[in-house]
Amino acid sequence: MKTLYYGGPIHTMETDGTVEALLTENGVIAAAGGLERLRSWAGDAAEIDLEGRALLPAFIDAHSHFSGAAHALLQAPLDEAVCFDDIADALARFIAAGHIPKGQWVVGKGYDQNALAERQHPPRAVLDRVSADHPIMIVHQSGHMGVFNTLALDLLGVTADTPAPAGGAIGKAGGELTGYMEENAFLHYQEKIPMPDMDDLMDAYRRVQRMYASYGVTTVQEGMMPESLIPLYRMLLERGLLELDVAAYPAVDALDAVCAAFPEAVRRYHGHFKVGGCKLFLDGSPQGRTAWMRTPYQGAADGYCGYGTMTDDAVRSALLAAYRSGMQPLAHCNGDAAAAQYLAAVAAIEREHPDFRDLRPVMIHAQLLDIDQMDETARLGVIPSFFIAHVYQWGDTHIKNFGLERASRISAAKTALDRDIPFTFHQDTPVLPPDMLGTVWCAVNRQTKSGVTLGAEQRIPVEAALRAVTVNAAHQYFEEARRGTLRPGKAADLVLLDADPLAVSPEKLRDIRVLETVKAGETVWRA
């Protein structure tokens, strides 16, 4: 099947910039250039007049949690809650609307203590009053912490005497459990919660792909794949349910098992799935005050700087394991101390194995990677993937946590651009929707919810922001020969927008809407 696109700006993201027409055939870009020349080749191609609308390479998700986003569709949304009562009411409505039987787990997602009137995480008593017959867990918007009700704690075997795993915390007050947990403790017990009904879950995977595609995304990430997801992915592949490409990054200790389970998908796609590398987790969340910093948080009388989750030796051992297996390492680093730990470990491995940099190590989030650390980042070949939407979503909280001067340097994309570092952007979905154009708006404008301009000197041009979610993201995945630009021979992964992001005013960027998303020449979403 051939399709000829013309009649609007076609941004190739190549050096030729914008072309007059684009011809695709059998899922691949056949030609790009002048309309009359391409028409002479097109033969019986279907013609699509863009009518002034813009065509770009489809967007590439540089980091998210695909399964987490699918599960979130089966959870009670709490992101609009502004007080404890709102959380309790939302959970109660969810249980009633779903006719959830007694004994079945209930999960709520997306509360943020910074947005609550009480300005703290709700205690388990708030969840207990929702139901004493349902084990309940609520997940913070960052995904790094949450709260369990009493029944949930009992079923998980957590008591006031239960020690927290290293790099995590179990909340207590007066010797009693509060129900709150963070970082490794929360992740440990979260993994023990039973899976939802399989048919419901398979339907959620279908729906979540449409959600990603509605934002123009055709490549997504499974950002921390545990062994427990192996049977689920086998079912997805057996049923042919993956329409978008999914790159999985297991934890280092799960890497061998995942690779053994999917040998045909190691570093290459099989049924739209590949094992792309492995994931390390070095610290927490800045808005949750668990990111590991070199300087104390504002108002922390005890000099509290957050904390790391791995020892230096453990980080080096994980990177060495990645090197020996030839797998790309991704490391979650929010704070500048975590970034320093990762950079030091990468430097140590590269001194012994200079070709380690060929694995293109990635620093996920890199929010507080500071300007004085950028030269080392460039020297080592580390790719920072900035969660730059934090500028808008939690910028005001970061000002409170770090002060305006330090907060203004979060996601220092302009510094990275000036040093020719191929940075990428992401939304850490399900933390935020995979809204690439909203993220581009954040990078270009750097405004907080309250209207504060946070680091005007770190604003970047629109084209550079678009490259972060196309060209650079393809490079991060070792897929620059296959996608990221509109060049003959590459996959026909396209996004059609209702306005040209390179022509509208910067403040209008987040108002642009995706009209159609094309994956390998086939429409996977249309408005």
Coordinates of C-alpha atoms in Angstrom, one line a residue:
M1 CA 0.0 0.0 0.0
K2 CA 1.3 3.5 -0.9
T3 CA 0.3 6.8 0.6
L4 CA 1.3 10.3 -0.5
Y5 CA 1.2 13.1 2.0
Y6 CA 1.3 16.7 0.9
G7 CA -0.3 20.1 1.4
G8 CA 1.1 21.1 4.8
P9 CA 4.5 21.4 6.6
I10 CA 6.2 18.0 6.7
H11 CA 9.0 18.3 9.2
T12 CA 11.5 15.5 8.6
M13 CA 13.7 16.4 11.6
E14 CA 16.6 15.7 9.1
T15 CA 19.0 18.4 7.9
D16 CA 16.6 19.2 5.0
G17 CA 14.1 20.5 7.6
T18 CA 10.7 20.6 5.8
V19 CA 9.7 18.9 2.6
E20 CA 6.8 19.3 0.3
A21 CA 5.7 15.7 0.1
L22 CA 6.2 12.3 1.7
L23 CA 5.6 8.9 0.1
T24 CA 5.2 5.8 2.2
E25 CA 4.9 2.2 1.0
N26 CA 4.4 -1.1 2.9
G27 CA 5.1 0.5 6.2
V28 CA 8.3 2.3 5.2
I29 CA 9.1 5.8 4.0
A30 CA 9.8 5.5 0.3
A31 CA 10.7 9.1 -0.6
A32 CA 10.6 12.6 0.7
G33 CA 10.9 15.8 -1.4
G34 CA 9.0 17.7 -4.1
L35 CA 5.4 16.9 -4.7
E36 CA 5.5 16.6 -8.5
R37 CA 8.6 14.3 -8.4
L38 CA 7.0 12.1 -5.8
R39 CA 3.7 12.0 -7.7
S40 CA 5.5 10.7 -10.7
W41 CA 6.7 7.7 -8.6
A42 CA 3.5 7.3 -6.5
G43 CA 1.5 5.5 -9.2
D44 CA -1.8 4.4 -7.6
A45 CA -0.9 5.7 -4.1
A46 CA -3.7 7.1 -1.8
E47 CA -3.3 10.8 -1.5
I48 CA -3.7 12.7 1.7
D49 CA -3.9 16.5 1.6
L50 CA -2.8 17.8 5.0
E51 CA -4.7 21.0 4.4
G52 CA -2.1 23.0 6.2
R53 CA -1.7 20.6 9.1
A54 CA 1.7 19.4 10.2
L55 CA 3.2 16.0 9.8
L56 CA 6.2 14.9 11.9
P57 CA 7.9 11.6 13.0
A58 CA 5.9 9.9 15.6
F59 CA 7.0 10.6 19.2
I60 CA 9.1 8.2 21.1
D61 CA 8.6 7.6 24.9
A62 CA 12.1 7.6 26.4
H63 CA 10.9 6.3 29.8
S64 CA 7.7 5.2 31.3
H65 CA 6.1 2.1 32.9
F66 CA 3.9 0.5 30.3
S67 CA 2.4 -2.1 32.6
G68 CA 2.0 0.4 35.4
A69 CA 0.0 2.6 33.0
A70 CA -2.2 -0.4 32.1
H71 CA -2.8 -1.3 35.7
A72 CA -3.6 2.4 36.4
L73 CA -6.7 2.1 34.2
L74 CA -8.0 -0.5 36.7
Q75 CA -7.3 1.8 39.8
A76 CA -9.2 4.5 41.5
P77 CA -8.0 7.9 40.3
L78 CA -6.9 10.2 43.1
D79 CA -5.1 13.0 41.3
E80 CA -8.0 15.4 41.8
A81 CA -8.0 14.9 45.6
V82 CA -7.4 18.0 47.6
C83 CA -8.0 16.6 51.1
F84 CA -8.2 13.3 53.0
D85 CA -12.0 13.2 52.6
D86 CA -11.6 13.4 48.8
I87 CA -9.3 10.3 48.9
A88 CA -11.8 8.4 51.0
D89 CA -14.8 9.4 48.9
A90 CA -13.0 8.4 45.6
L91 CA -12.1 5.0 47.0
A92 CA -15.6 4.4 48.3
R93 CA -17.1 5.3 44.9
F94 CA -14.7 3.1 43.1
I95 CA -15.6 0.1 45.3
A96 CA -19.3 0.7 44.9
A97 CA -19.2 1.4 41.2
G98 CA -17.1 -1.7 40.5
H99 CA -19.1 -3.9 42.9
I100 CA -15.7 -5.1 44.2
P101 CA -16.2 -8.1 46.4
K102 CA -15.0 -8.2 50.0
G103 CA -11.4 -9.4 50.3
Q104 CA -10.3 -8.1 46.8
W105 CA -7.5 -5.6 46.7
V106 CA -8.4 -2.0 45.9
V107 CA -5.7 0.4 44.6
G108 CA -5.9 4.1 44.3
K109 CA -3.4 6.1 42.2
G110 CA -2.1 9.6 41.9
Y111 CA -2.6 11.5 45.2
D112 CA 0.0 14.2 46.0
Q113 CA 0.4 15.3 49.6
N114 CA 1.7 18.6 48.3
A115 CA -1.8 19.3 46.9
L116 CA -3.7 18.1 50.0
A117 CA -5.1 20.6 52.5
E118 CA -3.5 18.5 55.3
R119 CA -0.1 18.8 53.5
Q120 CA 0.8 15.3 54.5
H121 CA 0.3 11.7 53.5
P122 CA -3.0 10.3 54.8
P123 CA -2.7 7.8 57.7
R124 CA -4.0 4.3 57.4
A125 CA -7.1 5.4 59.5
V126 CA -8.3 7.3 56.5
L127 CA -8.3 4.2 54.4
D128 CA -9.6 2.0 57.2
R129 CA -12.8 4.1 57.3
V130 CA -13.4 3.4 53.6
S131 CA -13.5 -0.3 54.2
A132 CA -12.4 -2.9 56.8
D133 CA -13.2 -5.7 54.3
H134 CA -11.0 -4.6 51.4
P135 CA -7.2 -4.4 51.5
I136 CA -6.4 -1.0 50.2
M137 CA -3.2 0.6 48.9
I138 CA -2.9 4.1 47.5
V139 CA 0.0 5.2 45.4
H140 CA 1.6 8.6 45.4
Q141 CA 1.7 10.4 42.1
S142 CA 5.5 9.9 41.9
G143 CA 5.1 6.1 42.3
H144 CA 7.8 6.2 45.0
M145 CA 5.6 6.0 48.1
G146 CA 2.1 5.2 49.3
V147 CA -0.2 4.1 52.1
F148 CA -1.7 0.8 53.1
N149 CA -4.8 0.2 55.3
T150 CA -4.7 -2.0 58.3
L151 CA -6.1 -5.1 56.5
A152 CA -3.5 -4.7 53.7
L153 CA -0.7 -4.5 56.3
D154 CA -2.0 -7.6 58.0
L155 CA -2.2 -9.6 54.8
L156 CA 1.4 -8.5 53.9
G157 CA 2.6 -9.5 57.3
V158 CA 3.9 -6.0 58.2
T159 CA 4.0 -5.2 61.9
A160 CA 5.6 -2.4 63.9
D161 CA 8.6 -4.7 64.3
T162 CA 9.1 -5.3 60.6
P163 CA 12.4 -3.8 59.4
A164 CA 12.4 -1.6 56.3
P165 CA 14.5 -2.8 53.3
A166 CA 17.7 -0.9 52.8
G167 CA 17.0 2.3 50.9
G168 CA 13.4 2.5 52.1
A169 CA 11.2 3.4 55.1
I170 CA 8.1 2.1 56.9
G171 CA 6.3 4.9 58.6
K172 CA 5.7 4.7 62.4
A173 CA 4.3 7.1 65.0
G174 CA 4.5 6.4 68.7
G175 CA 5.6 2.9 67.9
E176 CA 2.6 2.2 65.7
L177 CA 2.4 1.8 61.9
T178 CA 1.1 4.8 60.0
G179 CA 0.5 2.7 56.9
Y180 CA 3.0 4.9 54.9
M181 CA 6.0 3.4 53.1
E182 CA 8.5 4.9 50.7
E183 CA 11.1 3.8 48.2
N184 CA 12.4 0.3 48.4
A185 CA 10.0 -0.6 51.2
F186 CA 7.0 0.5 49.2
L187 CA 8.2 -1.1 46.0
H188 CA 8.9 -4.4 47.9
Y189 CA 5.4 -4.7 49.3
Q190 CA 3.7 -3.3 46.2
E191 CA 5.0 -6.2 44.2
K192 CA 3.3 -8.6 46.6
I193 CA -0.2 -7.4 45.7
P194 CA -2.1 -9.9 43.5
M195 CA -2.6 -9.3 39.8
P196 CA -6.0 -8.1 38.5
D197 CA -8.3 -10.4 36.6
M198 CA -6.4 -11.5 33.5
D199 CA -9.1 -10.6 31.0
D200 CA -9.5 -7.2 32.5
L201 CA -5.8 -6.7 32.4
M202 CA -5.5 -7.7 28.7
D203 CA -8.2 -5.2 27.9
A204 CA -6.3 -2.6 29.9
Y205 CA -3.2 -3.2 27.7
R206 CA -5.3 -2.6 24.6
R207 CA -6.7 0.6 26.0
V208 CA -3.4 1.9 27.3
Q209 CA -1.9 1.6 23.8
R210 CA -4.6 3.7 22.4
M211 CA -3.9 6.2 25.2
Y212 CA -0.2 6.4 24.2
A213 CA -1.1 6.6 20.5
S214 CA -3.6 9.5 21.2
Y215 CA -0.5 11.5 22.2
G216 CA 1.3 10.6 19.0
V217 CA 3.6 8.0 20.7
T218 CA 4.4 4.7 18.8
T219 CA 7.4 3.5 20.9
V220 CA 7.0 3.0 24.7
Q221 CA 9.0 1.7 27.5
E222 CA 8.5 -0.9 30.3
G223 CA 10.8 1.0 32.6
M224 CA 11.3 -1.6 35.4
M225 CA 10.2 -5.1 34.4
P226 CA 10.2 -7.6 37.2
E227 CA 10.2 -11.4 36.6
S228 CA 6.6 -11.5 37.6
L229 CA 5.6 -9.8 34.3
I230 CA 7.1 -12.6 32.2
P231 CA 3.9 -14.7 32.0
L232 CA 1.9 -11.5 31.2
Y233 CA 4.2 -10.6 28.3
R234 CA 4.1 -14.2 27.0
M235 CA 0.3 -13.8 26.9
L236 CA 0.5 -10.4 25.2
L237 CA 2.8 -11.9 22.5
E238 CA 0.8 -15.1 22.1
R239 CA -2.4 -13.1 21.6
G240 CA -0.7 -10.6 19.3
L241 CA -2.0 -7.7 21.5
L242 CA 1.0 -5.3 21.1
E243 CA 0.5 -2.7 18.3
L244 CA 3.1 -0.3 19.6
D245 CA 6.8 -1.2 20.1
V246 CA 7.6 -1.9 23.7
A247 CA 11.2 -1.8 25.0
A248 CA 11.6 -3.5 28.4
Y249 CA 14.3 -2.8 31.0
P250 CA 14.4 -5.4 33.8
A251 CA 16.1 -4.8 37.1
V252 CA 19.6 -6.1 36.9
D253 CA 18.8 -9.2 39.1
A254 CA 15.9 -10.0 36.7
L255 CA 17.8 -9.5 33.5
D256 CA 19.0 -13.1 32.9
A257 CA 15.5 -14.5 33.6
V258 CA 13.8 -12.1 31.2
C259 CA 16.4 -12.6 28.5
A260 CA 16.0 -16.4 28.9
A261 CA 12.2 -16.1 28.6
F262 CA 12.4 -14.0 25.4
P263 CA 15.7 -15.0 23.7
E264 CA 14.3 -13.9 20.3
A265 CA 13.6 -10.4 21.7
V266 CA 17.0 -9.6 23.2
R267 CA 18.0 -6.2 21.7
R268 CA 15.6 -6.6 18.8
Y269 CA 11.9 -6.5 18.4
H270 CA 9.9 -9.7 18.2
G271 CA 6.1 -9.2 18.1
H272 CA 6.7 -5.5 18.9
F273 CA 8.6 -6.4 22.1
K274 CA 12.3 -6.2 22.9
V275 CA 14.5 -6.4 25.9
G276 CA 16.5 -3.2 25.6
G277 CA 18.7 -3.2 28.6
C278 CA 18.5 -3.2 32.4
K279 CA 17.4 -0.7 35.1
L280 CA 19.0 0.6 38.3
F281 CA 17.3 2.6 41.0
L282 CA 19.5 5.0 42.9
D283 CA 17.3 7.4 44.8
G284 CA 13.8 8.8 45.2
S285 CA 11.5 11.7 44.4
P286 CA 12.3 15.4 44.8
Q287 CA 8.6 16.4 45.4
G288 CA 8.5 13.6 48.0
R289 CA 11.8 14.8 49.6
T290 CA 13.5 11.5 49.0
A291 CA 15.7 12.4 46.1
W292 CA 19.4 12.2 47.2
M293 CA 20.9 15.6 47.2
R294 CA 24.4 17.1 47.8
T295 CA 22.9 19.9 49.8
P296 CA 20.1 19.8 52.5
Y297 CA 16.4 20.3 51.7
Q298 CA 15.0 23.7 52.7
G299 CA 13.8 23.7 56.3
A300 CA 15.6 20.4 57.1
A301 CA 17.1 21.3 60.5
D302 CA 19.0 18.0 60.7
G303 CA 20.8 18.6 57.4
Y304 CA 18.5 16.0 55.7
C305 CA 19.6 15.4 52.0
G306 CA 17.4 12.5 51.1
Y307 CA 19.1 9.2 50.6
G308 CA 20.4 6.7 48.1
T309 CA 19.1 3.2 47.5
M310 CA 22.3 1.4 46.5
T311 CA 25.9 1.3 47.7
D312 CA 28.7 2.5 45.5
D313 CA 29.9 -1.1 45.1
A314 CA 26.4 -2.3 44.2
V315 CA 26.1 0.3 41.5
R316 CA 29.5 -0.6 40.0
S317 CA 28.6 -4.3 40.2
A318 CA 25.3 -3.7 38.4
L319 CA 27.0 -1.7 35.6
L320 CA 29.7 -4.3 35.2
A321 CA 26.9 -7.0 34.9
A322 CA 25.3 -4.8 32.2
Y323 CA 28.6 -4.5 30.4
R324 CA 29.3 -8.2 30.5
S325 CA 25.8 -8.9 29.1
G326 CA 26.1 -6.2 26.4
M327 CA 22.9 -4.5 27.7
Q328 CA 22.2 -0.8 28.0
P329 CA 22.0 0.4 31.6
L330 CA 19.3 3.0 32.7
A331 CA 19.7 4.5 36.1
H332 CA 17.0 6.4 38.0
C333 CA 18.7 9.5 39.4
N334 CA 16.7 12.5 40.6
G335 CA 19.0 14.2 43.0
D336 CA 22.5 15.5 42.2
A337 CA 24.1 13.2 44.8
A338 CA 22.5 10.2 43.0
A339 CA 23.7 11.6 39.7
A340 CA 27.2 11.9 41.2
Q341 CA 27.2 8.3 42.3
Y342 CA 26.1 7.1 38.9
L343 CA 28.7 9.2 37.0
A344 CA 31.4 8.0 39.3
A345 CA 30.4 4.4 38.7
V346 CA 30.3 4.9 35.0
A347 CA 33.7 6.5 35.1
A348 CA 35.1 3.6 37.0
I349 CA 33.8 1.0 34.5
E350 CA 35.0 3.1 31.6
R351 CA 38.5 3.3 33.0
E352 CA 38.6 -0.5 32.8
H353 CA 36.4 -1.0 29.7
P354 CA 36.4 2.1 27.5
D355 CA 33.8 0.6 25.2
F356 CA 31.3 0.7 28.0
R357 CA 30.2 4.1 26.6
D358 CA 29.1 2.2 23.5
L359 CA 26.2 0.9 25.5
R360 CA 24.9 4.5 25.7
P361 CA 24.2 4.6 29.5
V362 CA 21.1 6.6 30.4
M363 CA 20.4 8.7 33.4
I364 CA 16.6 8.6 33.9
H365 CA 14.9 11.8 35.2
A366 CA 18.2 13.7 35.8
Q367 CA 16.1 16.5 37.2
L368 CA 18.7 17.8 39.7
L369 CA 21.8 16.9 37.6
D370 CA 23.6 20.1 38.1
I371 CA 25.5 22.4 35.7
D372 CA 28.8 21.5 37.2
Q373 CA 28.1 17.8 36.4
M374 CA 27.3 18.3 32.7
D375 CA 30.9 18.2 31.4
E376 CA 31.4 14.8 33.1
T377 CA 28.1 13.7 31.7
A378 CA 29.2 14.6 28.2
R379 CA 32.7 13.1 28.7
L380 CA 31.3 9.8 29.7
G381 CA 28.7 9.5 27.0
V382 CA 25.8 9.4 29.5
I383 CA 22.4 10.4 28.0
P384 CA 20.2 12.4 30.4
S385 CA 16.5 11.8 30.0
F386 CA 14.9 14.8 31.6
F387 CA 11.5 14.6 33.3
I388 CA 11.1 18.2 32.3
A389 CA 7.4 18.4 32.8
H390 CA 8.3 18.7 36.5
V391 CA 8.9 22.4 35.8
Y392 CA 5.2 22.9 35.5
Q393 CA 3.8 20.1 37.6
W394 CA 5.9 20.4 40.7
G395 CA 8.1 23.5 40.1
D396 CA 6.4 25.4 42.9
T397 CA 7.1 22.5 45.3
H398 CA 10.7 22.4 44.2
I399 CA 11.1 26.1 45.0
K400 CA 9.9 25.3 48.5
N401 CA 12.1 22.2 48.8
F402 CA 15.3 23.7 47.3
G403 CA 14.9 27.4 47.0
L404 CA 14.4 29.4 43.8
E405 CA 18.1 29.5 42.8
R406 CA 18.6 25.8 43.0
A407 CA 15.1 24.9 41.7
S408 CA 15.8 27.0 38.6
R409 CA 18.5 24.6 37.5
I410 CA 16.2 21.5 37.4
S411 CA 16.2 19.7 34.0
A412 CA 19.0 21.9 32.7
A413 CA 18.3 21.2 29.0
K414 CA 19.9 24.3 27.6
T415 CA 23.2 23.5 29.3
A416 CA 23.0 19.9 27.9
L417 CA 22.2 21.4 24.4
D418 CA 25.2 23.7 24.6
R419 CA 27.4 20.7 25.3
D420 CA 26.0 18.6 22.4
I421 CA 24.6 16.0 24.8
P422 CA 21.8 14.1 23.1
F423 CA 19.2 14.4 25.9
T424 CA 15.7 13.1 25.8
F425 CA 12.4 13.9 27.5
H426 CA 9.8 11.7 29.1
Q427 CA 6.7 11.8 31.4
D428 CA 7.3 8.6 33.6
T429 CA 3.8 7.5 32.7
P430 CA 1.6 6.7 34.6
V431 CA 3.0 9.5 36.8
L432 CA 1.9 11.9 34.1
P433 CA 0.2 11.1 30.7
P434 CA 2.6 10.7 27.8
D435 CA 1.9 14.2 26.6
M436 CA 4.9 15.0 24.4
L437 CA 3.6 18.4 23.2
G438 CA 2.9 19.4 26.8
T439 CA 6.5 18.4 27.6
V440 CA 7.8 20.4 24.6
W441 CA 5.8 23.4 26.0
C442 CA 7.5 22.9 29.4
A443 CA 11.0 22.9 27.9
V444 CA 10.4 25.9 25.8
N445 CA 8.5 28.1 28.4
R446 CA 9.6 26.7 31.8
Q447 CA 6.6 28.0 33.7
T448 CA 5.3 26.6 37.0
K449 CA 1.6 26.2 37.8
S450 CA 1.6 29.4 39.7
G451 CA 3.2 31.3 36.7
V452 CA 6.7 31.5 37.9
T453 CA 9.4 31.3 35.2
L454 CA 11.7 28.7 36.6
G455 CA 15.2 29.1 35.0
A456 CA 14.6 31.2 31.9
E457 CA 18.2 30.6 30.9
Q458 CA 17.4 26.9 30.6
R459 CA 14.7 27.4 28.0
I460 CA 15.4 25.7 24.6
P461 CA 14.1 26.3 21.1
V462 CA 11.1 24.4 19.9
E463 CA 13.1 22.4 17.3
A464 CA 15.5 21.2 20.0
A465 CA 12.6 20.1 22.2
L466 CA 11.0 18.2 19.3
R467 CA 14.4 16.5 18.6
A468 CA 14.4 15.3 22.2
V469 CA 11.2 13.2 21.7
T470 CA 12.1 12.0 18.1
V471 CA 15.7 12.1 16.9
N472 CA 17.4 11.8 20.3
A473 CA 15.0 9.3 21.7
A474 CA 15.6 7.0 18.7
H475 CA 19.4 7.4 19.4
Q476 CA 18.8 6.4 23.0
Y477 CA 17.1 3.2 21.9
F478 CA 19.8 2.4 19.3
E479 CA 17.1 2.9 16.7
E480 CA 18.4 5.9 14.8
A481 CA 18.6 3.9 11.6
R482 CA 15.0 2.8 11.9
R483 CA 13.0 5.8 13.3
G484 CA 13.1 9.3 14.7
T485 CA 13.2 11.2 11.4
L486 CA 11.3 11.0 8.1
R487 CA 14.0 9.6 5.9
P488 CA 13.6 7.1 3.1
G489 CA 14.1 3.6 4.4
K490 CA 12.8 4.3 7.9
A491 CA 9.6 3.1 9.4
A492 CA 6.5 5.1 8.5
D493 CA 5.8 6.1 12.1
L494 CA 4.1 9.4 11.8
V495 CA 2.0 11.9 13.8
L496 CA -0.4 14.4 12.2
L497 CA -1.0 17.6 14.3
D498 CA -3.7 20.2 13.9
A499 CA -1.1 23.0 14.0
D500 CA 2.6 23.5 13.2
P501 CA 4.7 23.5 16.4
L502 CA 7.5 25.3 14.6
A503 CA 5.1 28.1 13.6
V504 CA 2.8 28.7 16.6
S505 CA 3.8 31.0 19.5
P506 CA 5.6 29.2 22.3
E507 CA 2.7 29.6 24.8
K508 CA 0.4 27.8 22.3
L509 CA 2.4 24.6 22.0
R510 CA 0.5 22.7 24.6
D511 CA -2.8 23.6 22.8
I512 CA -1.8 21.6 19.7
R513 CA -3.8 18.4 19.3
V514 CA -2.8 15.1 17.7
L515 CA -5.2 14.2 14.9
E516 CA -3.8 10.9 13.8
T517 CA -1.0 8.5 14.7
V518 CA 0.5 6.1 12.2
K519 CA 2.6 3.0 13.0
A520 CA 4.4 1.3 10.2
G521 CA 2.0 2.9 7.7
E522 CA -1.1 1.8 9.6
T523 CA -3.3 4.3 11.5
V524 CA -3.4 3.2 15.2
W525 CA -5.3 6.3 16.5
R526 CA -7.4 9.0 14.9
A527 CA -9.2 11.8 16.7

